GROMACS .gro file of C-alpha atoms in nm:
model
  419
    1MET     CA    1   0.557  -1.787  -0.936
    2TYR     CA    2   0.362  -1.609  -1.210
    3ARG     CA    3   0.335  -1.232  -1.183
    4VAL     CA    4  -0.013  -1.090  -1.254
    5LEU     CA    5  -0.082  -0.723  -1.327
    6LEU     CA    6  -0.438  -0.589  -1.283
    7ALA     CA    7  -0.566  -0.289  -1.481
    8ASP     CA    8  -0.912  -0.136  -1.450
    9ASP     CA    9  -1.034   0.222  -1.396
   10GLU     CA   10  -1.297   0.106  -1.145
   11PRO     CA   11  -1.150   0.067  -0.793
   12ILE     CA   12  -1.421  -0.180  -0.691
   13ILE     CA   13  -1.326  -0.411  -0.980
   14LEU     CA   14  -0.954  -0.394  -0.887
   15SER     CA   15  -1.032  -0.470  -0.524
   16GLY     CA   16  -1.262  -0.757  -0.622
   17LEU     CA   17  -1.000  -0.913  -0.850
   18GLN     CA   18  -0.735  -0.894  -0.581
   19SER     CA   19  -0.948  -1.063  -0.315
   20MET     CA   20  -1.142  -1.307  -0.532
   21LEU     CA   21  -0.875  -1.577  -0.558
   22ASN     CA   22  -0.609  -1.738  -0.343
   23TRP     CA   23  -0.337  -1.626  -0.580
   24GLU     CA   24  -0.061  -1.817  -0.400
   25ARG     CA   25  -0.253  -2.145  -0.443
   26LEU     CA   26  -0.247  -2.083  -0.820
   27ASP     CA   27   0.131  -2.013  -0.799
   28CYS     CA   28   0.062  -1.648  -0.878
   29THR     CA   29   0.126  -1.313  -0.715
   30VAL     CA   30  -0.033  -0.977  -0.794
   31CYS     CA   31   0.263  -0.755  -0.883
   32GLY     CA   32   0.071  -0.430  -0.942
   33ALA     CA   33  -0.260  -0.258  -1.007
   34ALA     CA   34  -0.322   0.024  -1.253
   35ARG     CA   35  -0.616   0.268  -1.288
   36ASN     CA   36  -0.560   0.358  -1.654
   37GLY     CA   37  -0.391   0.223  -1.963
   38GLN     CA   38  -0.088   0.453  -1.949
   39GLN     CA   39  -0.013   0.354  -1.589
   40ALA     CA   40  -0.058  -0.012  -1.686
   41LEU     CA   41   0.195   0.024  -1.965
   42GLU     CA   42   0.448   0.181  -1.728
   43LEU     CA   43   0.398  -0.102  -1.478
   44VAL     CA   44   0.438  -0.361  -1.756
   45GLU     CA   45   0.766  -0.199  -1.852
   46ALA     CA   46   0.890  -0.182  -1.493
   47ARG     CA   47   0.770  -0.517  -1.359
   48ARG     CA   48   0.736  -0.740  -1.669
   49PRO     CA   49   0.433  -0.943  -1.558
   50ASP     CA   50   0.356  -1.285  -1.702
   51ILE     CA   51  -0.022  -1.219  -1.718
   52VAL     CA   52  -0.220  -0.897  -1.751
   53ILE     CA   53  -0.589  -0.885  -1.658
   54CYS     CA   54  -0.706  -0.572  -1.832
   55ASP     CA   55  -1.024  -0.371  -1.885
   56ILE     CA   56  -1.092  -0.316  -2.255
   57ASN     CA   57  -1.220   0.036  -2.205
   58MET     CA   58  -0.977   0.249  -1.997
   59PRO     CA   59  -0.872   0.617  -2.005
   60LEU     CA   60  -0.545   0.748  -2.158
   61LEU     CA   61  -0.475   0.413  -2.328
   62THR     CA   62  -0.748   0.157  -2.403
   63GLY     CA   63  -0.705  -0.209  -2.323
   64LEU     CA   64  -0.680  -0.290  -2.693
   65GLU     CA   65  -0.409  -0.031  -2.742
   66LEU     CA   66  -0.221  -0.170  -2.443
   67LEU     CA   67  -0.257  -0.524  -2.580
   68GLU     CA   68  -0.130  -0.417  -2.923
   69THR     CA   69   0.170  -0.232  -2.777
   70CYS     CA   70   0.266  -0.522  -2.555
   71ALA     CA   71   0.219  -0.778  -2.835
   72GLN     CA   72   0.485  -0.589  -3.034
   73ARG     CA   73   0.732  -0.532  -2.749
   74TRP     CA   74   0.675  -0.831  -2.516
   75PRO     CA   75   0.493  -1.097  -2.717
   76ASP     CA   76   0.526  -1.359  -2.440
   77ILE     CA   77   0.301  -1.158  -2.200
   78VAL     CA   78  -0.049  -1.308  -2.184
   79PHE     CA   79  -0.363  -1.092  -2.168
   80ILE     CA   80  -0.709  -1.165  -2.022
   81MET     CA   81  -0.957  -0.892  -2.111
   82LEU     CA   82  -1.244  -0.762  -1.898
   83THR     CA   83  -1.547  -0.619  -2.071
   84ASN     CA   84  -1.905  -0.494  -2.039
   85HIS     CA   85  -2.182  -0.609  -2.270
   86GLN     CA   86  -2.165  -0.289  -2.479
   87ASP     CA   87  -1.801  -0.357  -2.555
   88PHE     CA   88  -1.857  -0.715  -2.672
   89HIS     CA   89  -1.737  -0.646  -3.028
   90MET     CA   90  -1.410  -0.511  -2.882
   91ALA     CA   91  -1.370  -0.828  -2.680
   92GLN     CA   92  -1.384  -1.036  -2.994
   93GLN     CA   93  -1.128  -0.803  -3.150
   94SER     CA   94  -0.900  -0.861  -2.849
   95LEU     CA   95  -0.895  -1.235  -2.924
   96ARG     CA   96  -0.763  -1.155  -3.270
   97GLY     CA   97  -0.494  -0.951  -3.091
   98ARG     CA   98  -0.387  -1.273  -2.913
   99ALA     CA   99  -0.564  -1.225  -2.580
  100VAL     CA  100  -0.636  -1.573  -2.442
  101ASP     CA  101  -0.978  -1.497  -2.296
  102TYR     CA  102  -1.233  -1.225  -2.222
  103LEU     CA  103  -1.457  -1.210  -1.915
  104LEU     CA  104  -1.780  -1.019  -1.877
  105LYS     CA  105  -1.759  -0.814  -1.556
  106ILE     CA  106  -2.122  -0.864  -1.468
  107GLU     CA  107  -2.078  -1.244  -1.478
  108LEU     CA  108  -1.732  -1.259  -1.319
  109ASP     CA  109  -1.694  -1.506  -1.035
  110GLU     CA  110  -1.418  -1.707  -0.868
  111GLU     CA  111  -1.464  -2.015  -1.090
  112LYS     CA  112  -1.456  -1.827  -1.420
  113LEU     CA  113  -1.152  -1.621  -1.317
  114GLU     CA  114  -0.961  -1.925  -1.194
  115ARG     CA  115  -1.034  -2.115  -1.515
  116SER     CA  116  -0.912  -1.820  -1.719
  117ILE     CA  117  -0.593  -1.795  -1.510
  118HIS     CA  118  -0.516  -2.164  -1.578
  119THR     CA  119  -0.563  -2.100  -1.951
  120ALA     CA  120  -0.332  -1.797  -1.929
  121ILE     CA  121  -0.061  -1.996  -1.744
  122ASP     CA  122  -0.068  -2.271  -2.009
  123GLU     CA  123  -0.038  -2.007  -2.284
  124ARG     CA  124   0.242  -1.830  -2.097
  125GLU     CA  125   0.448  -2.151  -2.089
  126LYS     CA  126   0.393  -2.208  -2.459
  127ARG     CA  127   0.506  -1.857  -2.543
  128LEU     CA  128   0.813  -1.886  -2.325
  129ARG     CA  129   0.917  -2.196  -2.514
  130LEU     CA  130   0.843  -2.019  -2.845
  131PHE     CA  131   1.017  -1.688  -2.776
  132GLN     CA  132   1.291  -1.809  -2.541
  133PRO     CA  133   1.373  -2.159  -2.667
  134ALA     CA  134   1.727  -2.179  -2.538
  135ALA     CA  135   1.743  -1.923  -2.260
  136GLN     CA  136   1.634  -1.979  -1.909
  137ARG     CA  137   1.396  -1.723  -1.773
  138PRO     CA  138   1.597  -1.473  -1.564
  139GLU     CA  139   1.495  -1.405  -1.205
  140ASP     CA  140   1.291  -1.088  -1.170
  141PRO     CA  141   1.494  -0.821  -0.984
  142ALA     CA  142   1.210  -0.757  -0.737
  143GLU     CA  143   1.183  -1.129  -0.663
  144ALA     CA  144   1.560  -1.141  -0.605
  145VAL     CA  145   1.536  -0.850  -0.360
  146ALA     CA  146   1.244  -1.014  -0.180
  147ARG     CA  147   1.433  -1.343  -0.147
  148GLN     CA  148   1.743  -1.175  -0.001
  149ALA     CA  149   1.540  -0.949   0.230
  150ALA     CA  150   1.352  -1.251   0.362
  151ALA     CA  151   1.687  -1.419   0.435
  152LEU     CA  152   1.811  -1.104   0.606
  153LEU     CA  153   1.507  -1.089   0.836
  154SER     CA  154   1.495  -1.460   0.913
  155PRO     CA  155   1.574  -1.573   1.271
  156GLU     CA  156   1.886  -1.754   1.158
  157GLY     CA  157   2.090  -1.441   1.086
  158GLY     CA  158   2.464  -1.491   1.109
  159LEU     CA  159   2.643  -1.580   0.791
  160GLU     CA  160   2.321  -1.598   0.591
  161ALA     CA  161   2.241  -1.238   0.690
  162GLU     CA  162   2.589  -1.125   0.579
  163ARG     CA  163   2.537  -1.293   0.240
  164ALA     CA  164   2.195  -1.135   0.210
  165ILE     CA  165   2.336  -0.787   0.278
  166ALA     CA  166   2.606  -0.837   0.013
  167ALA     CA  167   2.343  -0.959  -0.233
  168LEU     CA  168   2.114  -0.664  -0.162
  169GLU     CA  169   2.400  -0.421  -0.218
  170ALA     CA  170   2.481  -0.595  -0.548
  171LEU     CA  171   2.119  -0.558  -0.652
  172GLY     CA  172   2.126  -0.183  -0.570
  173ALA     CA  173   1.886  -0.234  -0.278
  174GLY     CA  174   2.123  -0.190   0.014
  175LYS     CA  175   2.077   0.180   0.088
  176GLY     CA  176   1.799   0.356   0.284
  177CYS     CA  177   1.633   0.028   0.378
  178ALA     CA  178   1.349  -0.042   0.625
  179ALA     CA  179   1.114  -0.326   0.705
  180VAL     CA  180   0.741  -0.269   0.767
  181LEU     CA  181   0.543  -0.537   0.944
  182LEU     CA  182   0.161  -0.553   0.918
  183VAL     CA  183  -0.020  -0.729   1.204
  184MET     CA  184  -0.392  -0.796   1.146
  185ASP     CA  185  -0.623  -0.875   1.442
  186PRO     CA  186  -0.973  -0.979   1.331
  187ALA     CA  187  -1.110  -1.021   1.685
  188ALA     CA  188  -1.361  -0.735   1.645
  189VAL     CA  189  -1.508  -0.872   1.318
  190PRO     CA  190  -1.868  -0.998   1.388
  191GLY     CA  191  -1.889  -1.377   1.383
  192ILE     CA  192  -1.515  -1.428   1.334
  193GLY     CA  193  -1.529  -1.738   1.554
  194SER     CA  194  -1.742  -1.918   1.296
  195PHE     CA  195  -1.516  -1.830   0.999
  196THR     CA  196  -1.358  -2.126   0.819
  197GLU     CA  197  -0.983  -2.132   0.763
  198GLU     CA  198  -1.037  -2.036   0.400
  199GLU     CA  199  -1.264  -1.743   0.495
  200ARG     CA  200  -1.003  -1.616   0.742
  201SER     CA  201  -0.730  -1.651   0.480
  202ARG     CA  202  -0.941  -1.460   0.230
  203LEU     CA  203  -0.994  -1.182   0.488
  204PHE     CA  204  -0.619  -1.154   0.541
  205ARG     CA  205  -0.546  -1.164   0.169
  206PHE     CA  206  -0.787  -0.876   0.113
  207HIS     CA  207  -0.612  -0.661   0.373
  208ARG     CA  208  -0.268  -0.755   0.246
  209ASN     CA  209  -0.373  -0.652  -0.107
  210LEU     CA  210  -0.522  -0.329   0.029
  211ALA     CA  211  -0.186  -0.258   0.197
  212LEU     CA  212   0.006  -0.323  -0.127
  213ASP     CA  213  -0.233  -0.097  -0.320
  214THR     CA  214  -0.184   0.177  -0.059
  215ALA     CA  215   0.194   0.130  -0.068
  216GLN     CA  216   0.194   0.180  -0.447
  217LYS     CA  217   0.020   0.514  -0.399
  218VAL     CA  218   0.235   0.638  -0.109
  219PHE     CA  219   0.587   0.518  -0.186
  220GLN     CA  220   0.647   0.732  -0.492
  221GLY     CA  221   1.018   0.720  -0.582
  222VAL     CA  222   1.079   0.448  -0.320
  223ASP     CA  223   1.120   0.083  -0.415
  224PHE     CA  224   0.948  -0.185  -0.213
  225VAL     CA  225   0.862  -0.555  -0.235
  226SER     CA  226   0.620  -0.774  -0.043
  227LEU     CA  227   0.801  -1.056   0.137
  228PRO     CA  228   0.682  -1.420   0.133
  229SER     CA  229   0.446  -1.507   0.417
  230GLU     CA  230   0.617  -1.655   0.721
  231ALA     CA  231   0.510  -1.998   0.837
  232GLY     CA  232   0.316  -1.986   1.164
  233ARG     CA  233   0.244  -1.610   1.140
  234GLU     CA  234  -0.113  -1.601   1.007
  235GLY     CA  235  -0.248  -1.251   0.977
  236THR     CA  236   0.092  -1.088   0.922
  237ALA     CA  237   0.267  -0.948   0.618
  238SER     CA  238   0.596  -0.770   0.558
  239LEU     CA  239   0.731  -0.511   0.318
  240PHE     CA  240   1.098  -0.440   0.247
  241LEU     CA  241   1.172  -0.085   0.127
  242TRP     CA  242   1.489   0.075  -0.009
  243GLY     CA  243   1.582   0.414  -0.144
  244LEU     CA  244   1.437   0.595   0.160
  245GLU     CA  245   1.596   0.922   0.267
  246GLU     CA  246   1.382   0.952   0.582
  247ASP     CA  247   1.109   0.762   0.759
  248LYS     CA  248   0.829   1.012   0.691
  249PRO     CA  249   0.688   0.814   0.391
  250ILE     CA  250   0.636   0.518   0.629
  251ALA     CA  251   0.432   0.734   0.867
  252GLN     CA  252   0.226   0.859   0.568
  253PHE     CA  253   0.171   0.497   0.460
  254GLN     CA  254   0.051   0.405   0.808
  255ALA     CA  255  -0.192   0.697   0.827
  256ARG     CA  256  -0.337   0.637   0.480
  257LEU     CA  257  -0.369   0.261   0.535
  258ALA     CA  258  -0.531   0.310   0.873
  259ALA     CA  259  -0.788   0.548   0.719
  260ALA     CA  260  -0.863   0.301   0.439
  261VAL     CA  261  -0.908   0.006   0.678
  262ARG     CA  262  -1.121   0.212   0.918
  263GLU     CA  263  -1.368   0.293   0.637
  264ILE     CA  264  -1.422  -0.063   0.513
  265SER     CA  265  -1.331  -0.310   0.786
  266GLN     CA  266  -1.341  -0.393   1.154
  267VAL     CA  267  -1.005  -0.568   1.144
  268ARG     CA  268  -0.755  -0.400   1.377
  269LEU     CA  269  -0.443  -0.334   1.177
  270SER     CA  270  -0.107  -0.239   1.326
  271VAL     CA  271   0.192  -0.116   1.127
  272LEU     CA  272   0.533  -0.174   1.284
  273ALA     CA  273   0.832  -0.002   1.125
  274THR     CA  274   1.206  -0.041   1.171
  275GLY     CA  275   1.453   0.243   1.139
  276VAL     CA  276   1.610   0.336   0.805
  277LEU     CA  277   1.945   0.160   0.767
  278SER     CA  278   2.211   0.113   0.498
  279GLY     CA  279   2.506  -0.111   0.417
  280ARG     CA  280   2.653  -0.304   0.708
  281GLU     CA  281   2.391  -0.150   0.939
  282LEU     CA  282   2.131  -0.372   0.773
  283ALA     CA  283   2.221  -0.651   1.012
  284GLY     CA  284   2.025  -0.451   1.271
  285LEU     CA  285   1.695  -0.488   1.082
  286ARG     CA  286   1.644  -0.848   1.204
  287LEU     CA  287   1.693  -0.748   1.567
  288GLN     CA  288   1.465  -0.448   1.529
  289THR     CA  289   1.183  -0.657   1.374
  290GLU     CA  290   1.201  -0.906   1.661
  291LEU     CA  291   1.195  -0.629   1.926
  292LEU     CA  292   0.904  -0.461   1.750
  293ARG     CA  293   0.707  -0.787   1.754
  294ARG     CA  294   0.777  -0.840   2.125
  295GLU     CA  295   0.683  -0.484   2.221
  296HIS     CA  296   0.365  -0.497   2.016
  297ALA     CA  297   0.269  -0.831   2.173
  298LEU     CA  298   0.301  -0.670   2.516
  299SER     CA  299   0.121  -0.347   2.425
  300PRO     CA  300  -0.068  -0.361   2.087
  301ARG     CA  301  -0.067  -0.026   1.910
  302PRO     CA  302  -0.182   0.087   1.564
  303PHE     CA  303   0.166   0.227   1.491
  304LEU     CA  304   0.498   0.137   1.642
  305CYS     CA  305   0.828   0.266   1.507
  306TYR     CA  306   1.150   0.118   1.643
  307THR     CA  307   1.333   0.450   1.649
  308GLN     CA  308   1.051   0.612   1.845
  309SER     CA  309   0.998   0.324   2.084
  310LEU     CA  310   1.341   0.381   2.241
  311GLY     CA  311   1.391   0.634   2.520
  312LYS     CA  312   1.057   0.811   2.560
  313GLY     CA  313   1.185   1.038   2.837
  314ASP     CA  314   1.101   1.345   2.629
  315TYR     CA  315   0.727   1.294   2.633
  316VAL     CA  316   0.640   1.614   2.448
  317ALA     CA  317   0.882   1.534   2.163
  318ALA     CA  318   0.739   1.180   2.142
  319ALA     CA  319   0.385   1.318   2.142
  320LYS     CA  320   0.467   1.569   1.867
  321ARG     CA  321   0.611   1.286   1.655
  322TYR     CA  322   0.294   1.086   1.712
  323VAL     CA  323   0.078   1.381   1.597
  324GLU     CA  324   0.291   1.423   1.282
  325ASP     CA  325   0.278   1.050   1.208
  326HIS     CA  326  -0.102   1.051   1.246
  327ILE     CA  327  -0.171   1.387   1.083
  328LEU     CA  328  -0.437   1.236   0.855
  329GLU     CA  329  -0.640   1.107   1.151
  330TRP     CA  330  -0.843   1.277   1.423
  331VAL     CA  331  -0.592   1.270   1.708
  332LEU     CA  332  -0.713   1.264   2.069
  333VAL     CA  333  -0.497   1.339   2.373
  334GLN     CA  334  -0.599   1.002   2.522
  335ASP     CA  335  -0.453   0.815   2.220
  336VAL     CA  336  -0.127   1.008   2.231
  337ALA     CA  337  -0.089   0.975   2.607
  338ALA     CA  338  -0.139   0.602   2.583
  339ALA     CA  339   0.118   0.580   2.303
  340VAL     CA  340   0.388   0.763   2.502
  341GLY     CA  341   0.303   0.597   2.833
  342ILE     CA  342   0.169   0.879   3.054
  343THR     CA  343  -0.175   1.008   3.161
  344PRO     CA  344  -0.370   1.253   2.943
  345ASN     CA  345  -0.373   1.519   3.219
  346TYR     CA  346   0.004   1.498   3.264
  347LEU     CA  347   0.062   1.522   2.887
  348SER     CA  348  -0.168   1.827   2.867
  349SER     CA  349   0.017   1.999   3.150
  350LEU     CA  350   0.354   1.928   2.981
  351PHE     CA  351   0.231   2.086   2.654
  352LYS     CA  352   0.110   2.395   2.839
  353ARG     CA  353   0.433   2.430   3.036
  354GLN     CA  354   0.682   2.357   2.752
  355LEU     CA  355   0.505   2.497   2.446
  356GLY     CA  356   0.273   2.757   2.600
  357GLN     CA  357  -0.033   2.606   2.422
  358ASN     CA  358  -0.276   2.327   2.496
  359PHE     CA  359  -0.257   1.992   2.319
  360MET     CA  360  -0.548   2.045   2.077
  361ASP     CA  361  -0.407   2.385   1.970
  362TYR     CA  362  -0.089   2.207   1.871
  363VAL     CA  363  -0.281   1.938   1.682
  364ASN     CA  364  -0.486   2.193   1.492
  365ALA     CA  365  -0.184   2.411   1.416
  366THR     CA  366   0.000   2.108   1.280
  367LYS     CA  367  -0.297   2.005   1.067
  368ILE     CA  368  -0.342   2.357   0.932
  369LYS     CA  369   0.026   2.370   0.835
  370TYR     CA  370  -0.027   2.047   0.639
  371ALA     CA  371  -0.349   2.184   0.493
  372CYS     CA  372  -0.166   2.491   0.363
  373ALA     CA  373   0.070   2.272   0.169
  374LEU     CA  374  -0.220   2.076   0.015
  375LEU     CA  375  -0.403   2.397  -0.079
  376ARG     CA  376  -0.093   2.559  -0.231
  377ASP     CA  377  -0.043   2.245  -0.441
  378GLY     CA  378  -0.377   2.314  -0.606
  379GLY     CA  379  -0.464   1.949  -0.656
  380HIS     CA  380  -0.739   1.934  -0.391
  381MET     CA  381  -1.071   2.106  -0.324
  382VAL     CA  382  -1.132   2.251   0.023
  383TYR     CA  383  -1.374   1.972   0.121
  384GLU     CA  384  -1.116   1.713   0.008
  385VAL     CA  385  -0.844   1.868   0.229
  386SER     CA  386  -1.094   1.870   0.518
  387HIS     CA  387  -1.166   1.499   0.467
  388ILE     CA  388  -0.798   1.407   0.424
  389LEU     CA  389  -0.708   1.569   0.754
  390GLY     CA  390  -0.987   1.394   0.947
  391TYR     CA  391  -1.223   1.691   1.013
  392ASP     CA  392  -1.591   1.602   1.044
  393ASN     CA  393  -1.699   1.857   0.789
  394ALA     CA  394  -1.563   2.137   0.572
  395TYR     CA  395  -1.752   2.404   0.770
  396TYR     CA  396  -1.568   2.323   1.093
  397PHE     CA  397  -1.238   2.291   0.905
  398THR     CA  398  -1.290   2.638   0.757
  399LYS     CA  399  -1.355   2.789   1.102
  400VAL     CA  400  -1.035   2.633   1.242
  401PHE     CA  401  -0.832   2.733   0.936
  402LYS     CA  402  -0.943   3.094   0.956
  403ARG     CA  403  -0.862   3.112   1.327
  404TYR     CA  404  -0.500   3.022   1.256
  405MET     CA  405  -0.442   3.177   0.910
  406LYS     CA  406  -0.678   3.482   0.924
  407LEU     CA  407  -0.805   3.369   0.583
  408THR     CA  408  -1.058   3.108   0.474
  409PRO     CA  409  -0.914   2.807   0.289
  410THR     CA  410  -1.063   2.935  -0.036
  411GLU     CA  411  -0.906   3.278   0.013
  412TYR     CA  412  -0.572   3.120   0.102
  413GLN     CA  413  -0.577   2.896  -0.206
  414ALA     CA  414  -0.666   3.190  -0.432
  415GLU     CA  415  -0.378   3.401  -0.294
  416PHE     CA  416  -0.103   3.142  -0.250
  417GLY     CA  417  -0.201   2.847  -0.467
  418GLN     CA  418  -0.019   2.749  -0.785
  419LYS     CA  419  -0.115   2.975  -1.072
   0.00000   0.00000   0.00000
């Protein structure tokens, strides 16, 4: 399967490229997406794509500079350039730099892109024969991890699972592992009953690509791969992660992905997560994934974590975990009560009795604690922090913040933010 890297500083172009084609039908997979030339170069170095679809005019490093650098270091990588009319002369220059094609963004459609991909694949094979005449192309490490993780999570288990664990450890991917399952339910999408099979597949591909793009942003310092689609499980996708020290990044991924989907789609997306396991414990991942699927089938939820789905006798502790896992959303007592399996009134009374505060006070206090960290970091404006944490507007956020911190967000950032 050919690995394709996308690079463009316009998010709408990246999203369009990811969802425009059925990449698997072309024997391709999108292995990454970059928003500037420097990030693209780092991804090329880390993931060694076969094909790069690249904007000519990007910040930090232009497409032409990226093309020139890669032509010197990895001459077998094939480039397709994206351009606007005003950059037409640069597009012609890119062909002299051994790009195989250039595409005008304003005229880009499925047919043109697919034709260009076929050209790039043919050129890729020619360059492999030219630059690696006697050597067989080695398996990409990420592909090897994905293959072994898929074997580990397959229903067969047994000896195959033991071999997969040994292989993952040999690949350096056997520590701090977890599986994340994405379940997409399009029932609420208007007119879904009239969608063709290809239209439904395109809808699922778009959301899978959105999830991968979100994962790249959230799992900093954590390795992950997308697993091959399982036969008979349309509307599902799986990620295998390793190098985790705790499960908090998974909760952050769920919250950020849920927010992204909520803004652009009516597809109901659930994120099911196993515990974090290492070494011989990895045999438990398969059992956990099956139990998660069964529990979700009985009671669909936007987020279900195996470690939290066991023993919910401590309802307040379970509710607090839910709030922390959904800190970037507007959390209602009804949602939390439903997640932990009790009535809203009973949950409210438990909070008052055990914590001495009502439920919404706890939610706001938790959000303000998170807001303080964002404000101290200095990378966000007050209105951005308000939006990130799910408040309707910055004015209301400021009122809540001052009630808890005795300072406005601006005053707090000025006094405690990074200098």
